[in-house]
Every structure is written in C-alpha cells, then in structure tokens.
C-alpha cells in the first residue's frame, strides 16, 4: 500500500459540522484494506515538538491513519522497505483541526510529525497493538533522508531522549521488504 492523504467530507450548518472520519467499508473501497485495532491520542504542549521517525518491527508492524484534532502538525512518512524504488524518500503534509486532512501510513514506512502550534493533539489508528521491544526509529534530522521540517522560526525542536539517539538511514538494516506498491 502507498502513503495516502484523505480529506473526509464535512456536513455543516449554523451549529458547526459533522464528519465521518473512518469507515472500514469506505476505506477498503479506496484501497486501504487493513483493519485498525487500537486508537492512540497524543498531546504536544509546545510548538516545535518533533515525534519520530518511528515504526514497529515485524511481527508487530503497524499501518497508521493519522489526524490532528487540535492545532497544526507537519506529518511525515519515510519509505524504509528494502528494494523499494523510493527507499529513504519522504512525503509530508500539514494536518490540522481546520483542514481535516488525514494521512495513511502503511507498514514499511517510518512516521513522525512536528508541531507547528502549541497544544497539538494527534489521534491515530494503528493496525497492530503496541509491542514493547518492537519499537524502531530513524533520526528525525538525518541528512540522508532530508526531511524539510517547517519548524516555527527561531524555535529549537523539542525531542525525547530516545529520538535524539535514533540511527541514521545508512546505519539501518530494514526489517521490511518492498511489496511492489509505490
């Protein structure tokens, strides 16, 4: 499966709006046929917080469906499938409560985001439960990947200690194989 961006419709009136953000049937019709088994919700208090680039190793690998429900983030997926013609390349998009966009990140991609505003809340569905010891990651600022993070001017990124110690792509032995999908 490929990384995809989705924009659920919103039905609005004077009270506000309603949106069906996920339907297994509707997503399967669009080629996303994984089953989600867990919902996660994170809060990042400061603008410039970077979380990622993360993944879960097989057999606990996870596809993700990510959306920002408060604030704005820059969401990124990096292809880490051995043999892929796009290995090491990234895609990114701004997700916000206002624009309602969601990013689907398939298995075989590292995922991360940077907060563009304070008090960002991110919700994401995953296709496999979290498994302690199955975590993996890459450096968020690896020049071999070259993500252009649009951090707020003058803001130093806020990182976890684990994210400060992640390996570079060149030091990484991927547990994922290319599946023939772009």
Coordinates of N, CA and C in Angstrom, one line a residue:
X1 N 0.8 -1.2 0.0 CA 0.0 0.0 0.0 C 0.9 1.2 0.0
X2 N 0.4 2.3 -0.5 CA 1.1 3.6 -0.6 C 0.6 4.5 0.4
X3 N 1.5 5.5 0.8 CA 1.0 6.6 1.6 C -0.1 7.4 0.9
X4 N -1.1 7.7 1.6 CA -2.2 8.4 1.0 C -2.7 9.5 1.9
X5 N -3.2 10.6 1.3 CA -3.8 11.7 2.1 C -5.3 11.6 1.8
X6 N -6.1 11.7 2.9 CA -7.6 11.7 2.8 C -8.2 12.9 3.4
X7 N -9.3 13.4 2.8 CA -10.0 14.6 3.3 C -11.5 14.1 3.5
X8 N -11.9 13.7 4.7 CA -13.3 13.4 4.9 C -14.2 14.6 4.7
X9 N -15.3 14.3 4.2 CA -16.3 15.4 4.0 C -16.8 15.9 5.3
X10 N -17.3 17.1 5.3 CA -17.9 17.7 6.4 C -19.3 18.3 6.0
X11 N -20.2 17.9 6.8 CA -21.6 18.5 6.6 C -21.8 19.5 7.7
X12 N -22.1 20.7 7.3 CA -22.1 21.8 8.3 C -23.4 22.6 8.3
X13 N -23.7 23.2 9.4 CA -24.8 24.2 9.5 C -24.4 25.2 10.5
X14 N -25.4 26.0 11.0 CA -25.1 27.1 11.9 C -24.5 26.6 13.2
X15 N -24.7 25.3 13.6 CA -24.1 24.7 14.8 C -22.7 24.3 14.7
X16 N -22.2 24.1 13.5 CA -20.9 23.6 13.3 C -20.9 22.6 12.2
X17 N -20.2 21.4 12.3 CA -20.1 20.4 11.3 C -20.1 19.0 11.9
X18 N -20.3 18.0 11.0 CA -20.2 16.6 11.3 C -19.3 16.0 10.2
X19 N -18.5 15.0 10.6 CA -17.7 14.3 9.7 C -17.5 12.9 10.0
X20 N -17.7 12.0 9.1 CA -17.4 10.6 9.3 C -15.9 10.4 8.9
X21 N -15.0 10.3 9.9 CA -13.6 10.2 9.6 C -13.1 8.9 9.2
X22 N -13.8 7.8 9.6 CA -13.4 6.5 9.3 C -14.5 5.5 9.1
X23 N -14.5 4.8 8.0 CA -15.4 3.7 7.7 C -14.6 2.6 7.1
X24 N -14.6 1.4 7.7 CA -13.9 0.3 7.1 C -14.3 0.1 5.6
X25 N -15.5 0.1 5.4 CA -16.0 -0.2 4.0 C -15.6 0.9 3.0
X26 N -15.7 2.2 3.4 CA -15.3 3.3 2.5 C -13.8 3.3 2.3
X27 N -13.0 3.0 3.3 CA -11.5 2.9 3.1 C -11.1 1.7 2.3
X28 N -11.8 0.6 2.5 CA -11.5 -0.6 1.6 C -11.8 -0.3 0.2
X29 N -12.8 0.5 -0.1 CA -13.2 0.9 -1.5 C -12.1 1.8 -2.1
X30 N -11.3 2.4 -1.3 CA -10.2 3.3 -1.7 C -8.9 2.6 -1.7
X31 N -8.9 1.3 -1.4 CA -7.6 0.5 -1.4 C -6.9 0.4 -0.1
X32 N -7.5 0.9 1.0 CA -6.9 0.7 2.3 C -7.7 -0.4 3.0
X33 N -7.2 -1.6 2.9 CA -7.9 -2.7 3.4 C -7.4 -3.3 4.7
X34 N -6.6 -2.6 5.5 CA -6.1 -3.1 6.8 C -7.2 -2.8 7.8
X35 N -7.1 -3.6 8.8 CA -8.1 -3.5 10.0 C -7.3 -2.8 11.1
X36 N -7.9 -1.7 11.6 CA -7.3 -1.0 12.7 C -7.8 -1.6 14.1
X37 N -6.8 -1.8 15.0 CA -7.2 -2.5 16.3 C -6.9 -1.6 17.5
X38 N -6.4 -0.4 17.3 CA -6.1 0.4 18.5 C -6.1 1.9 18.1
X39 N -6.6 2.7 19.0 CA -6.6 4.2 18.8 C -5.6 4.8 19.8
X40 N -4.8 5.7 19.3 CA -3.8 6.4 20.1 C -4.1 7.9 20.0
X41 N -3.8 8.7 21.1 CA -4.0 10.1 21.2 C -2.8 10.7 21.9
X42 N -2.2 11.7 21.3 CA -1.1 12.4 21.9 C -1.3 13.9 22.0
X43 N -0.7 14.5 23.1 CA -0.7 15.9 23.2 C 0.7 16.4 23.3
X44 N 1.0 17.4 22.5 CA 2.3 18.1 22.5 C 2.1 19.5 22.9
X45 N 2.7 19.9 24.0 CA 2.4 21.2 24.6 C 3.0 22.4 23.9
X46 N 4.2 22.2 23.3 CA 4.9 23.3 22.7 C 5.0 23.2 21.2
X47 N 5.0 24.3 20.5 CA 5.3 24.3 19.0 C 6.8 23.9 18.9
X48 N 7.0 23.1 17.8 CA 8.4 22.7 17.6 C 8.7 21.3 18.2
X49 N 7.7 20.7 18.7 CA 7.9 19.3 19.2 C 8.0 18.4 18.0
X50 N 9.0 17.5 18.0 CA 9.2 16.5 17.0 C 9.1 15.2 17.6
X51 N 8.2 14.4 17.0 CA 8.0 13.0 17.5 C 8.3 12.1 16.2
X52 N 9.3 11.2 16.3 CA 9.6 10.4 15.2 C 11.0 10.5 14.8
X53 N 11.4 9.8 13.9 CA 10.6 8.9 12.9 C 10.5 7.5 13.5
X54 N 9.3 7.0 13.7 CA 9.1 5.8 14.4 C 8.4 4.7 13.5
X55 N 8.6 3.5 14.0 CA 7.9 2.3 13.4 C 7.9 1.2 14.4
X56 N 7.1 0.1 14.1 CA 7.1 -1.1 14.9 C 7.7 -2.2 14.0
X57 N 8.6 -3.0 14.4 CA 9.2 -4.1 13.6 C 8.2 -5.2 13.5
X58 N 8.3 -6.0 12.4 CA 7.5 -7.2 12.3 C 7.9 -8.2 13.4
X59 N 7.0 -8.9 14.0 CA 5.7 -9.2 13.5 C 4.6 -8.2 14.1
X60 N 5.1 -7.1 14.7 CA 4.2 -6.1 15.3 C 4.1 -4.9 14.4
X61 N 4.4 -4.9 13.2 CA 4.4 -3.8 12.3 C 3.0 -3.2 12.2
X62 N 3.0 -1.8 12.1 CA 1.7 -1.1 12.2 C 1.6 -0.2 11.0
X63 N 0.4 -0.2 10.4 CA -0.1 0.8 9.5 C -0.7 1.8 10.4
X64 N -0.8 3.1 10.0 CA -1.4 4.2 10.8 C -2.3 5.1 10.0
X65 N -3.3 5.5 10.6 CA -4.2 6.6 10.0 C -4.2 7.7 11.0
X66 N -3.5 8.8 10.6 CA -3.1 9.9 11.5 C -4.0 11.2 11.1
X67 N -4.5 11.8 12.2 CA -5.1 13.1 12.0 C -4.8 14.0 13.2
X68 N -4.9 15.3 13.0 CA -4.6 16.3 14.0 C -6.0 16.9 14.4
X69 N -6.3 16.8 15.7 CA -7.7 17.2 16.1 C -7.6 18.5 16.9
X70 N -6.4 19.0 17.2 CA -6.2 20.4 17.8 C -4.9 20.9 17.3
X71 N -4.8 22.1 16.8 CA -3.6 22.7 16.3 C -3.2 22.3 14.9
X72 N -1.9 22.3 14.6 CA -1.4 22.0 13.3 C -0.1 21.3 13.4
X73 N 0.1 20.2 12.6 CA 1.3 19.5 12.5 C 1.8 19.4 11.1
X74 N 3.1 19.1 11.0 CA 3.6 18.6 9.7 C 3.9 17.1 9.8
X75 N 3.2 16.3 9.1 CA 3.2 14.9 9.2 C 4.1 14.3 8.1
X76 N 4.9 13.3 8.5 CA 5.9 12.7 7.5 C 5.9 11.2 7.5
X77 N 6.1 10.6 6.4 CA 6.3 9.2 6.2 C 7.5 9.0 5.4
X78 N 8.4 8.0 5.8 CA 9.6 7.7 5.1 C 9.6 6.3 4.7
X79 N 9.8 6.0 3.4 CA 9.8 4.6 2.9 C 11.1 3.9 3.4
X80 N 10.9 2.8 4.1 CA 12.0 2.1 4.7 C 11.9 0.6 4.2
X81 N 11.3 0.3 3.1 CA 11.2 -1.0 2.5 C 12.4 -1.3 1.7
X82 N 13.2 -2.4 2.1 CA 14.3 -2.8 1.3 C 13.9 -3.1 -0.2
X83 N 14.7 -2.6 -1.1 CA 14.4 -2.8 -2.5 C 13.4 -1.9 -3.2
X84 N 12.8 -1.0 -2.4 CA 11.8 -0.1 -2.9 C 12.5 1.0 -3.8
X85 N 11.9 1.3 -4.9 CA 12.5 2.4 -5.7 C 12.4 3.8 -5.0
X86 N 11.6 3.9 -4.0 CA 11.6 5.1 -3.2 C 12.1 5.0 -1.8
X87 N 13.0 4.0 -1.6 CA 13.6 3.8 -0.3 C 14.3 5.0 0.2
X88 N 14.0 5.4 1.4 CA 14.7 6.6 2.0 C 14.0 7.9 1.6
X89 N 13.1 7.9 0.8 CA 12.4 9.2 0.4 C 11.2 9.4 1.3
X90 N 10.9 10.7 1.5 CA 9.8 11.0 2.4 C 8.7 11.8 1.7
X91 N 7.5 11.8 2.3 CA 6.4 12.6 1.9 C 5.9 13.3 3.1
X92 N 5.4 14.5 3.0 CA 4.8 15.2 4.2 C 3.7 16.1 3.8
X93 N 2.8 16.3 4.8 CA 1.7 17.2 4.6 C 1.3 17.9 5.9
X94 N 0.7 19.0 5.8 CA 0.2 19.7 7.0 C -1.2 19.1 7.3
X95 N -1.3 18.6 8.5 CA -2.6 18.2 9.0 C -3.0 19.1 10.1
X96 N -4.3 19.5 10.1 CA -4.7 20.4 11.2 C -6.2 20.1 11.5
X97 N -6.6 20.6 12.6 CA -8.0 20.5 13.0 C -8.9 21.2 12.0
X98 N -8.3 22.3 11.4 CA -9.1 23.1 10.5 C -9.2 22.4 9.1
X99 N -8.1 21.9 8.6 CA -8.2 21.3 7.2 C -8.8 19.9 7.2
X100 N -8.8 19.2 8.4 CA -9.4 17.9 8.5 C -8.6 16.8 7.7
X101 N -7.5 17.0 7.2 CA -6.8 16.0 6.4 C -6.3 14.9 7.3
X102 N -6.2 13.7 6.7 CA -5.6 12.5 7.4 C -4.6 11.9 6.5
X103 N -3.5 11.3 7.1 CA -2.5 10.6 6.4 C -2.5 9.2 6.7
X104 N -2.6 8.3 5.7 CA -2.5 6.9 5.9 C -1.0 6.5 5.6
X105 N -0.4 5.9 6.6 CA 1.0 5.5 6.6 C 1.0 3.9 6.6
X106 N 1.4 3.3 5.5 CA 1.4 1.8 5.5 C 2.5 1.2 6.3
X107 N 2.4 -0.1 6.5 CA 3.5 -0.8 7.1 C 4.7 -0.7 6.1
X108 N 5.9 -0.5 6.7 CA 7.1 -0.4 5.9 C 7.5 1.1 5.7
X109 N 6.9 2.0 6.5 CA 7.2 3.4 6.5 C 7.4 3.9 7.9
X110 N 8.5 4.7 8.1 CA 8.7 5.3 9.4 C 7.8 6.6 9.4
X111 N 7.3 6.9 10.6 CA 6.3 8.0 10.7 C 6.8 9.0 11.8
X112 N 6.6 10.3 11.5 CA 6.9 11.3 12.5 C 6.1 12.6 12.2
X113 N 6.1 13.5 13.2 CA 5.5 14.8 13.0 C 6.2 15.8 13.8
X114 N 6.0 17.1 13.3 CA 6.5 18.2 14.1 C 5.3 19.1 14.3
X115 N 5.2 19.6 15.5 CA 4.0 20.5 15.9 C 4.3 21.9 15.4
X116 N 3.4 22.5 14.7 CA 3.5 23.9 14.2 C 2.9 24.9 15.1
X117 N 2.1 24.5 16.0 CA 1.4 25.3 17.0 C 1.6 24.6 18.4
X118 N 1.3 25.4 19.5 CA 1.2 24.8 20.8 C 0.0 24.0 21.0
X119 N 0.0 23.1 21.9 CA -1.2 22.3 22.3 C -1.8 21.5 21.2
X120 N -0.9 20.8 20.5 CA -1.4 19.9 19.4 C -1.9 18.6 19.9
X121 N -3.0 18.2 19.4 CA -3.5 16.8 19.7 C -3.6 16.0 18.5
X122 N -3.0 14.8 18.5 CA -2.9 14.0 17.3 C -3.6 12.6 17.7
X123 N -4.5 12.2 16.9 CA -5.1 10.9 17.1 C -4.8 10.0 15.9
X124 N -4.4 8.8 16.2 CA -4.1 7.9 15.1 C -4.5 6.4 15.4
X125 N -5.1 5.8 14.4 CA -5.4 4.4 14.4 C -4.2 3.6 14.0
X126 N -4.0 2.4 14.6 CA -3.0 1.5 14.2 C -3.5 0.1 13.9
X127 N -2.8 -0.6 13.0 CA -3.3 -1.9 12.6 C -2.8 -3.1 13.4
X128 N -1.9 -2.8 14.4 CA -1.5 -3.8 15.3 C -1.2 -3.2 16.7
X129 N -1.4 -3.9 17.8 CA -1.2 -3.4 19.1 C 0.3 -3.0 19.3
X130 N 0.5 -2.0 20.1 CA 1.9 -1.7 20.5 C 2.5 -2.9 21.2
X131 N 3.8 -3.1 20.8 CA 4.6 -4.2 21.4 C 5.9 -3.6 22.0
X132 N 6.0 -3.6 23.3 CA 7.3 -3.2 23.9 C 8.4 -4.0 23.3
X133 N 9.5 -3.4 23.0 CA 10.6 -4.1 22.4 C 10.5 -4.2 20.8
X134 N 9.4 -3.8 20.3 CA 9.3 -3.8 18.8 C 9.5 -2.5 18.2
X135 N 9.8 -1.5 19.1 CA 9.9 -0.1 18.6 C 11.2 0.0 17.7
X136 N 11.1 0.9 16.7 CA 12.3 1.2 15.9 C 12.2 2.7 15.5
X137 N 13.2 3.2 15.0 CA 13.2 4.6 14.6 C 14.4 5.0 13.8
X138 N 14.3 6.2 13.2 CA 15.4 6.8 12.5 C 15.6 8.2 13.0
X139 N 16.7 8.8 12.8 CA 17.0 10.2 13.1 C 16.0 11.1 12.4
X140 N 15.4 12.0 13.1 CA 14.4 12.9 12.6 C 15.1 13.9 11.6
X141 N 16.4 14.2 11.9 CA 17.1 15.2 11.1 C 18.3 14.6 10.2
X142 N 18.1 13.3 9.9 CA 19.1 12.6 9.1 C 19.3 13.2 7.7
X143 N 20.4 13.8 7.4 CA 20.6 14.4 6.1 C 20.5 13.4 4.9
X144 N 20.6 12.1 5.2 CA 20.4 11.1 4.1 C 19.0 11.0 3.7
X145 N 18.1 11.4 4.6 CA 16.6 11.4 4.3 C 16.2 12.8 3.8
X146 N 16.7 13.8 4.6 CA 16.5 15.2 4.1 C 15.1 15.8 4.3
X147 N 14.4 15.3 5.4 CA 13.1 15.9 5.6 C 13.3 17.4 5.8
X148 N 12.4 18.2 5.2 CA 12.4 19.7 5.4 C 11.3 20.0 6.4
X149 N 11.7 20.1 7.6 CA 10.7 20.3 8.7 C 10.4 21.8 8.8
X150 N 9.2 22.2 8.6 CA 8.8 23.6 8.7 C 8.6 24.1 10.1
X151 N 9.7 24.0 10.9 CA 9.6 24.4 12.3 C 9.4 25.9 12.4
X152 N 8.6 26.4 13.4 CA 8.4 27.8 13.6 C 9.8 28.5 13.7
X153 N 9.9 29.7 13.1 CA 11.2 30.4 13.1 C 11.7 30.7 14.5
X154 N 13.0 30.4 14.7 CA 13.6 30.6 16.0 C 13.3 29.6 17.0
X155 N 12.6 28.5 16.7 CA 12.2 27.5 17.7 C 13.2 26.3 17.6
X156 N 13.8 25.9 18.7 CA 14.6 24.7 18.7 C 13.7 23.5 18.9
X157 N 13.9 22.4 18.2 CA 13.0 21.3 18.3 C 13.0 20.7 19.7
X158 N 11.9 20.3 20.2 CA 11.8 19.6 21.5 C 11.7 18.1 21.1
X159 N 12.6 17.3 21.7 CA 12.7 15.9 21.3 C 12.8 15.0 22.6
X160 N 12.4 13.8 22.4 CA 12.6 12.8 23.5 C 14.0 12.3 23.5
X161 N 14.5 11.8 24.6 CA 15.9 11.3 24.6 C 16.0 10.1 23.6
X162 N 15.0 9.3 23.5 CA 15.1 8.2 22.5 C 15.2 8.7 21.1
X163 N 14.5 9.8 20.7 CA 14.6 10.3 19.4 C 15.9 11.0 19.1
X164 N 16.6 11.5 20.1 CA 17.9 12.0 20.0 C 19.0 11.0 19.6
X165 N 18.7 9.7 20.0 CA 19.7 8.6 19.8 C 19.3 7.7 18.6
X166 N 18.4 8.0 17.8 CA 18.0 7.1 16.7 C 19.1 7.0 15.7
X167 N 19.2 5.9 15.0 CA 20.3 5.8 14.0 C 20.0 6.5 12.7
X168 N 21.0 6.7 11.9 CA 20.8 7.3 10.5 C 20.3 6.1 9.6
X169 N 19.8 6.5 8.5 CA 19.3 5.6 7.4 C 20.5 4.7 7.0
X170 N 21.7 5.2 6.9 CA 22.8 4.4 6.4 C 23.3 3.4 7.4
X171 N 23.0 3.6 8.7 CA 23.3 2.6 9.7 C 22.1 1.6 10.0
X172 N 21.1 1.7 9.2 CA 19.8 1.0 9.5 C 19.7 -0.3 8.6
X173 N 19.4 -1.4 9.2 CA 19.1 -2.6 8.5 C 17.6 -2.9 8.6
X174 N 16.9 -2.5 7.5 CA 15.5 -2.6 7.5 C 14.9 -4.0 7.6
X175 N 13.9 -4.1 8.5 CA 13.2 -5.4 8.5 C 12.0 -5.6 7.6
X176 N 11.9 -4.5 6.7 CA 10.7 -4.5 5.8 C 11.2 -4.7 4.3
X177 N 10.4 -5.5 3.6 CA 10.7 -5.7 2.2 C 9.7 -5.0 1.3
X178 N 10.2 -4.6 0.1 CA 9.3 -3.9 -0.8 C 8.2 -4.9 -1.3
X179 N 7.0 -4.4 -1.3 CA 5.9 -5.2 -1.7 C 5.3 -5.0 -3.1
X180 N 6.0 -4.2 -3.9 CA 5.6 -3.9 -5.2 C 4.7 -2.7 -5.4
X181 N 4.3 -2.1 -4.3 CA 3.4 -0.9 -4.3 C 4.3 0.3 -4.2
X182 N 3.9 1.3 -5.0 CA 4.7 2.6 -4.9 C 4.6 3.2 -3.5

